[in-house]
CSV table of C-alpha atoms in Angstrom, one decimal:
chain,number,residue,atom,x,y,z
A,1,MET,CA,0.0,0.1,-0.1
A,2,LYS,CA,2.7,2.5,0.9
A,3,ALA,CA,4.6,1.6,-2.4
A,4,GLY,CA,1.4,2.3,-4.4
A,5,ALA,CA,0.8,5.5,-2.6
A,6,GLU,CA,4.3,6.7,-3.4
A,7,ASN,CA,4.1,5.9,-7.1
A,8,THR,CA,0.8,7.8,-7.3
A,9,LYS,CA,2.5,11.0,-5.7
A,10,ARG,CA,5.5,10.9,-8.1
A,11,ILE,CA,5.5,13.6,-10.8
A,12,PRO,CA,6.6,12.5,-14.3
A,13,VAL,CA,10.1,14.0,-15.4
A,14,THR,CA,8.5,15.6,-18.4
A,15,GLU,CA,6.2,17.7,-16.4
A,16,THR,CA,9.2,18.7,-14.1
A,17,ILE,CA,10.9,20.0,-17.2
A,18,LYS,CA,8.1,21.8,-18.4
A,19,LYS,CA,7.4,23.5,-15.0
A,20,TYR,CA,11.1,24.8,-14.6
A,21,PHE,CA,11.9,25.3,-18.2
A,22,THR,CA,9.1,27.0,-19.7
A,23,LYS,CA,9.3,29.0,-23.1
A,24,GLU,CA,9.2,32.3,-21.3
A,25,LYS,CA,11.9,31.3,-18.8
A,26,LEU,CA,14.1,29.9,-21.7
A,27,HIS,CA,13.6,33.2,-23.6
A,28,ARG,CA,14.5,35.3,-20.5
A,29,PHE,CA,17.6,33.1,-19.9
A,30,VAL,CA,18.9,33.6,-23.3
A,31,PHE,CA,17.9,37.1,-24.3
A,32,GLY,CA,17.2,38.6,-20.8
A,33,THR,CA,14.8,41.4,-20.0
A,34,LYS,CA,14.7,45.1,-20.3
A,35,GLU,CA,16.6,45.6,-17.1
A,36,ARG,CA,19.2,42.7,-17.4
A,37,ASP,CA,20.8,40.9,-20.5
A,38,GLY,CA,20.4,37.2,-20.7
A,39,LEU,CA,23.4,34.7,-20.5
A,40,GLY,CA,23.2,33.7,-24.1
A,41,LYS,CA,23.2,37.4,-25.3
A,42,GLN,CA,26.2,38.3,-23.0
A,43,ILE,CA,28.1,35.2,-24.5
A,44,VAL,CA,27.5,36.4,-28.1
A,45,VAL,CA,28.3,40.0,-27.3
A,46,TYR,CA,31.6,39.4,-25.3
A,47,GLY,CA,32.7,36.8,-27.8
A,48,LEU,CA,32.2,39.2,-30.6
A,49,LEU,CA,34.1,42.0,-28.6
A,50,ILE,CA,37.0,39.5,-27.8
A,51,CYS,CA,37.4,38.6,-31.4
A,52,ILE,CA,37.3,42.1,-32.7
A,53,GLY,CA,39.7,43.3,-29.9
A,54,PHE,CA,42.1,40.5,-30.8
A,55,ILE,CA,42.0,41.6,-34.4
A,56,TYR,CA,42.9,45.2,-33.4
A,57,LEU,CA,45.4,44.3,-30.7
A,58,TYR,CA,47.3,41.5,-32.3
A,59,PRO,CA,49.4,43.8,-34.6
A,60,LEU,CA,50.2,46.2,-31.8
A,61,LEU,CA,51.2,43.3,-29.3
A,62,TYR,CA,53.2,41.8,-32.2
A,63,MET,CA,54.9,45.2,-32.9
A,64,PHE,CA,55.9,45.9,-29.4
A,65,SER,CA,57.1,42.3,-28.7
A,66,THR,CA,59.2,42.3,-31.9
A,67,SER,CA,60.7,45.8,-31.3
A,68,PHE,CA,62.6,44.4,-28.2
A,69,MET,CA,64.1,41.4,-29.8
A,70,ASN,CA,67.6,41.1,-31.0
A,71,ARG,CA,68.8,39.2,-34.0
A,72,ASP,CA,69.2,35.9,-32.1
A,73,ASP,CA,65.7,36.2,-30.8
A,74,LEU,CA,64.3,36.7,-34.4
A,75,LEU,CA,66.4,33.5,-35.7
A,76,ASP,CA,65.2,31.4,-32.7
A,77,SER,CA,62.0,29.7,-33.7
A,78,SER,CA,61.2,28.8,-30.2
A,79,ILE,CA,60.7,32.6,-29.3
A,80,LYS,CA,57.4,33.8,-30.4
A,81,TRP,CA,56.4,36.8,-27.9
A,82,LEU,CA,58.7,37.1,-25.1
A,83,PRO,CA,62.3,37.9,-25.9
A,84,ASN,CA,65.2,36.6,-23.8
A,85,THR,CA,66.3,40.2,-22.8
A,86,LEU,CA,64.6,43.7,-23.5
A,87,HIS,CA,66.9,45.0,-26.4
A,88,ILE,CA,66.0,48.7,-25.9
A,89,GLN,CA,69.0,49.7,-28.3
A,90,ASN,CA,66.5,49.1,-31.2
A,91,TYR,CA,64.5,52.2,-30.2
A,92,PHE,CA,67.7,54.3,-30.0
A,93,VAL,CA,68.9,53.2,-33.4
A,94,ALA,CA,65.5,53.7,-35.0
A,95,ALA,CA,65.2,57.2,-33.5
A,96,ARG,CA,68.5,58.1,-34.8
A,97,SER,CA,67.9,56.8,-38.2
A,98,MET,CA,64.6,58.7,-38.4
A,99,ASP,CA,66.0,61.9,-37.0
A,100,PHE,CA,63.2,61.6,-34.4
A,101,TRP,CA,62.9,64.8,-32.8
A,102,THR,CA,63.2,66.9,-36.0
A,103,SER,CA,60.6,64.7,-37.7
A,104,LEU,CA,58.4,64.9,-34.6
A,105,PHE,CA,58.4,68.8,-34.6
A,106,LYS,CA,57.6,68.9,-38.4
A,107,GLY,CA,54.9,66.2,-38.2
A,108,PHE,CA,53.4,68.3,-35.4
A,109,THR,CA,53.5,71.5,-37.3
A,110,ILE,CA,52.0,69.9,-40.5
A,111,ALA,CA,49.1,68.4,-38.5
A,112,ILE,CA,48.3,71.2,-35.9
A,113,LEU,CA,48.2,74.2,-38.3
A,114,PRO,CA,45.7,72.9,-40.9
A,115,THR,CA,43.8,71.4,-37.9
A,116,ILE,CA,43.2,74.7,-36.3
A,117,CYS,CA,42.0,76.2,-39.6
A,118,ASN,CA,39.8,73.2,-40.2
A,119,VAL,CA,38.1,73.6,-36.7
A,120,ILE,CA,37.4,77.3,-37.1
A,121,ILE,CA,36.3,77.3,-40.8
A,122,CYS,CA,34.2,74.3,-40.4
A,123,MET,CA,32.5,75.6,-37.2
A,124,PHE,CA,31.5,78.8,-39.2
A,125,ILE,CA,30.2,76.9,-42.0
A,126,GLY,CA,28.3,74.5,-39.8
A,127,TYR,CA,26.7,77.3,-37.8
A,128,GLY,CA,25.6,78.9,-41.0
A,129,PHE,CA,24.0,75.8,-42.3
A,130,ALA,CA,22.1,75.1,-39.0
A,131,ASN,CA,20.9,78.6,-38.3
A,132,PHE,CA,20.3,80.5,-41.6
A,133,ASN,CA,17.9,79.6,-44.4
A,134,PHE,CA,19.0,80.9,-47.9
A,135,LYS,CA,18.4,80.1,-51.4
A,136,GLY,CA,20.1,77.1,-52.7
A,137,LYS,CA,20.8,75.7,-49.1
A,138,THR,CA,19.8,72.2,-50.2
A,139,ILE,CA,22.1,72.2,-53.4
A,140,PHE,CA,24.9,73.3,-51.2
A,141,MET,CA,24.4,70.6,-48.7
A,142,GLY,CA,24.1,68.2,-51.6
A,143,ILE,CA,27.5,69.4,-53.0
A,144,LEU,CA,29.0,69.1,-49.5
A,145,ILE,CA,28.0,65.4,-49.2
A,146,PHE,CA,29.1,64.8,-52.7
A,147,SER,CA,32.5,66.3,-52.3
A,148,TYR,CA,33.0,64.0,-49.3
A,149,ILE,CA,31.9,60.9,-51.4
A,150,LEU,CA,34.1,61.7,-54.3
A,151,PRO,CA,37.5,59.9,-54.1
A,152,ARG,CA,40.4,62.1,-53.6
A,153,GLN,CA,42.4,60.2,-56.3
A,154,VAL,CA,39.9,61.9,-58.8
A,155,THR,CA,41.0,65.4,-57.9
A,156,MET,CA,44.8,64.8,-57.2
A,157,ILE,CA,46.1,65.7,-60.5
A,158,PRO,CA,43.9,68.8,-61.0
A,159,THR,CA,44.7,69.9,-57.4
A,160,PHE,CA,48.4,69.6,-57.9
A,161,VAL,CA,48.3,71.6,-61.1
A,162,LEU,CA,46.5,74.3,-59.4
A,163,TYR,CA,48.8,74.4,-56.4
A,164,SER,CA,51.6,74.4,-58.9
A,165,LYS,CA,50.2,77.6,-60.5
A,166,PHE,CA,49.9,79.3,-57.2
A,167,ARG,CA,53.6,78.1,-56.3
A,168,ILE,CA,52.7,76.6,-52.9
A,169,VAL,CA,53.7,73.1,-53.9
A,170,GLY,CA,56.6,72.0,-51.5
A,171,THR,CA,55.3,74.4,-48.7
A,172,LEU,CA,53.1,74.1,-45.9
A,173,TRP,CA,50.5,76.5,-47.5
A,174,SER,CA,49.2,73.6,-49.7
A,175,PHE,CA,47.7,72.3,-46.6
A,176,ILE,CA,46.8,75.4,-44.7
A,177,LEU,CA,45.1,77.5,-47.5
A,178,PRO,CA,42.5,74.7,-48.4
A,179,ALA,CA,41.9,74.2,-44.7
A,180,ALA,CA,41.3,78.0,-44.3
A,181,PHE,CA,38.7,78.1,-47.1
A,182,GLY,CA,36.9,75.0,-45.8
A,183,ASN,CA,38.3,72.6,-48.1
A,184,GLY,CA,40.9,70.9,-45.7
A,185,LEU,CA,41.3,67.1,-45.3
A,186,ASN,CA,37.8,65.5,-44.6
A,187,ALA,CA,36.3,68.9,-44.0
A,188,PRO,CA,32.8,68.1,-45.3
A,189,ILE,CA,32.4,65.5,-42.3
A,190,PHE,CA,33.6,68.0,-39.9
A,191,ILE,CA,31.1,70.5,-41.2
A,192,LEU,CA,28.3,68.0,-40.8
A,193,ILE,CA,29.4,67.3,-37.2
A,194,PHE,CA,29.1,71.0,-36.4
A,195,TYR,CA,25.8,71.2,-38.3
A,196,GLN,CA,24.4,68.5,-36.3
A,197,PHE,CA,25.6,69.9,-33.1
A,198,PHE,CA,24.4,73.4,-33.6
A,199,LYS,CA,20.9,72.2,-34.8
A,200,GLN,CA,20.6,70.9,-31.1
A,201,VAL,CA,21.3,74.3,-29.6
A,202,PRO,CA,18.1,76.0,-28.5
A,203,LYS,CA,17.1,78.8,-30.7
A,204,VAL,CA,15.7,80.6,-27.8
A,205,LEU,CA,19.1,81.4,-26.5
A,206,ILE,CA,20.2,82.8,-29.9
A,207,GLU,CA,16.8,84.9,-30.0
A,208,ALA,CA,17.4,86.1,-26.6
A,209,ALA,CA,21.0,87.2,-27.4
A,210,LYS,CA,19.5,89.2,-30.3
A,211,ILE,CA,16.9,90.9,-28.1
A,212,ASP,CA,19.7,91.9,-25.9
A,213,GLY,CA,21.6,93.7,-28.8
A,214,ALA,CA,23.9,91.1,-29.9
A,215,GLY,CA,24.7,90.7,-33.6
A,216,TYR,CA,25.2,87.5,-35.7
A,217,LEU,CA,28.9,87.4,-34.8
A,218,LYS,CA,28.5,88.0,-31.1
A,219,SER,CA,25.7,85.5,-30.8
A,220,PHE,CA,28.0,83.0,-32.4
A,221,LEU,CA,31.0,83.7,-30.2
A,222,LYS,CA,29.1,84.0,-27.0
A,223,ILE,CA,26.4,81.3,-27.2
A,224,ALA,CA,27.3,78.8,-29.9
A,225,VAL,CA,31.0,78.5,-29.5
A,226,PRO,CA,31.0,78.0,-25.7
A,227,SER,CA,28.3,75.2,-26.0
A,228,ALA,CA,30.2,73.3,-28.8
A,229,GLY,CA,33.1,72.2,-26.7
A,230,PRO,CA,32.4,68.5,-27.4
A,231,ALA,CA,32.1,69.0,-31.2
A,232,ILE,CA,35.3,71.1,-31.3
A,233,LEU,CA,37.3,68.5,-29.4
A,234,THR,CA,36.0,65.8,-31.6
A,235,VAL,CA,36.8,67.7,-34.8
A,236,PHE,CA,40.2,68.6,-33.6
A,237,LEU,CA,41.3,65.1,-32.7
A,238,PHE,CA,39.9,63.5,-35.8
A,239,SER,CA,41.5,66.2,-38.0
A,240,PHE,CA,44.8,66.0,-36.0
A,241,VAL,CA,45.0,62.2,-36.5
A,242,TRP,CA,44.2,62.4,-40.2
A,243,TYR,CA,46.7,65.0,-41.1
A,244,TRP,CA,49.3,63.1,-39.0
A,245,ASN,CA,48.7,59.8,-40.7
A,246,GLU,CA,48.4,61.3,-44.2
A,247,SER,CA,51.6,60.4,-46.1
A,248,TYR,CA,50.6,60.4,-49.7
A,249,LEU,CA,49.2,63.9,-49.9
A,250,THR,CA,52.0,65.2,-47.8
A,251,GLU,CA,54.5,63.7,-50.1
A,252,LEU,CA,52.5,65.1,-53.2
A,253,TYR,CA,51.6,68.7,-52.0
A,254,VAL,CA,53.8,69.6,-48.9
A,255,GLN,CA,57.1,68.0,-50.0
A,256,GLY,CA,56.3,68.3,-53.6
A,257,LEU,CA,57.3,65.8,-56.4
A,258,GLY,CA,60.7,66.7,-57.7
A,259,THR,CA,61.1,69.8,-55.4
A,260,LYS,CA,63.3,70.1,-52.3
A,261,SER,CA,61.2,70.5,-49.1
A,262,ILE,CA,62.1,70.5,-45.4
A,263,TRP,CA,58.8,69.1,-44.3
A,264,THR,CA,59.3,65.3,-43.5
A,265,ASN,CA,57.2,63.9,-40.8
A,266,LEU,CA,57.5,60.6,-39.0
A,267,VAL,CA,55.1,58.8,-41.3
A,268,ILE,CA,57.1,59.6,-44.3
A,269,GLN,CA,60.3,58.7,-42.5
A,270,ILE,CA,58.8,55.2,-41.9
A,271,LYS,CA,58.2,54.9,-45.8
A,272,ASN,CA,61.8,55.9,-46.3
A,273,PHE,CA,63.2,54.0,-43.2
A,274,ASP,CA,65.3,51.5,-45.1
A,275,TYR,CA,67.4,54.1,-46.9
A,276,GLY,CA,67.8,56.3,-43.8
A,277,PHE,CA,68.8,53.4,-41.7
A,278,GLU,CA,71.5,52.3,-44.2
A,279,THR,CA,72.8,55.9,-44.3
A,280,MET,CA,72.9,56.2,-40.6
A,281,GLU,CA,74.2,52.7,-39.8
A,282,PRO,CA,76.6,51.8,-42.6
A,283,VAL,CA,78.7,49.2,-40.6
A,284,GLY,CA,78.1,45.6,-41.7
A,285,ASP,CA,76.0,44.1,-44.4
A,286,THR,CA,72.3,44.8,-44.7
A,287,ALA,CA,71.2,41.5,-43.2
A,288,THR,CA,73.2,42.3,-40.1
A,289,ASN,CA,72.0,45.8,-39.7
A,290,LEU,CA,68.5,46.1,-41.0
A,291,ASN,CA,66.3,43.6,-39.0
A,292,GLU,CA,62.7,43.4,-38.3
A,293,SER,CA,63.2,44.6,-34.8
A,294,VAL,CA,64.5,47.9,-35.6
A,295,ARG,CA,61.6,48.4,-38.2
A,296,MET,CA,59.0,47.5,-35.5
A,297,ALA,CA,60.8,49.9,-33.1
A,298,ALA,CA,60.6,52.7,-35.6
A,299,THR,CA,56.9,52.0,-36.2
A,300,ALA,CA,56.3,52.1,-32.5
A,301,ILE,CA,57.8,55.5,-32.0
A,302,SER,CA,56.1,56.9,-35.0
A,303,ILE,CA,52.5,56.2,-33.3
A,304,LEU,CA,53.6,56.9,-29.8
A,305,PRO,CA,52.5,60.6,-29.9
A,306,LEU,CA,49.1,59.5,-31.1
A,307,LEU,CA,48.9,56.8,-28.3
A,308,LEU,CA,49.9,59.3,-25.6
A,309,MET,CA,47.3,61.9,-26.8
A,310,TYR,CA,44.7,59.3,-26.8
A,311,PHE,CA,45.3,58.0,-23.4
A,312,ILE,CA,45.5,61.6,-22.0
A,313,LEU,CA,42.3,62.7,-23.7
A,314,GLN,CA,40.3,59.4,-23.8
A,315,ARG,CA,37.7,60.4,-21.4
A,316,TYR,CA,36.9,63.8,-23.0
A,317,PHE,CA,37.3,62.0,-26.5
A,318,VAL,CA,34.4,59.5,-25.6
A,319,GLU,CA,32.3,62.0,-24.1
A,320,SER,CA,32.7,64.4,-27.1
A,321,ILE,CA,31.7,61.7,-29.5
A,322,ASP,CA,28.7,60.8,-27.5
A,323,ARG,CA,27.5,64.5,-27.3
A,324,ALA,CA,28.4,65.5,-30.8
A,325,GLY,CA,25.9,62.8,-32.2
A,326,ILE,CA,28.1,61.2,-34.8
A,327,THR,CA,27.3,57.7,-33.7
A,328,GLY,CA,24.2,57.6,-36.0
A,329,GLU,CA,21.8,57.6,-33.0
């Protein structure tokens, strides 16, 4: 009797599974709720982030690891990531071959002057598009977007001919003058950033300033510019990095093909590193002197200024991108 009573009280296994693993609970476990992400969603998201992070970080890790190796470590197949000793001499040799401090100053000058012009002029143009209605505004906006979509390779030869007629090829004016007229490197996207930001500024503030007797310029300087700090920082950083990393246009316009120019930045020194290394380190054969470790050290010190700038301004940079509204949200 007792065995029969126990058998009648037993709950089937399938009913137990259905009770604890319902469709709603399974969906909540995988996808989560509005307040909390599910385990399945977290696994997918973090898995993608790890894969993407590995793709971006692997070249940097390989570069820094190889830059501290000597020739014996490079030839030893058992050494992959950690060298036997930190061969810091590679950095001194690379810096001497690249004329580091002089190239650093020239590269900073090539990047900072056009960037300042880009920020000021693009801010004026973006403010005008955002706060003034005039005939042909839609057409000008279309031309602005088209100029950004148009590949730079299409306009390189005509631009070079134009700069040659103005006799600014081989000088820094070939970067400064276009930026001063709103045609700097990637200027259309900077104008759109300022346009998007100034559209969010309450027009009530501008109207109140006009009632107090402020003109267009004073309203721009007193109301719009102080509130545009995030957009200014975003445009400044992007423009500086793009001018710093630009090598082809720098060689074409600033250095000038077939002309003697003093403007040689670190990026161009990387392209000409083999010749500079053999000139500065003539002792021994090429296989002895020019090795992969020195190349990696030269690459590392060429991106070091940008890395330092990013680590210092990282918090402000992320906040600026979020407030400037360039993420498509």
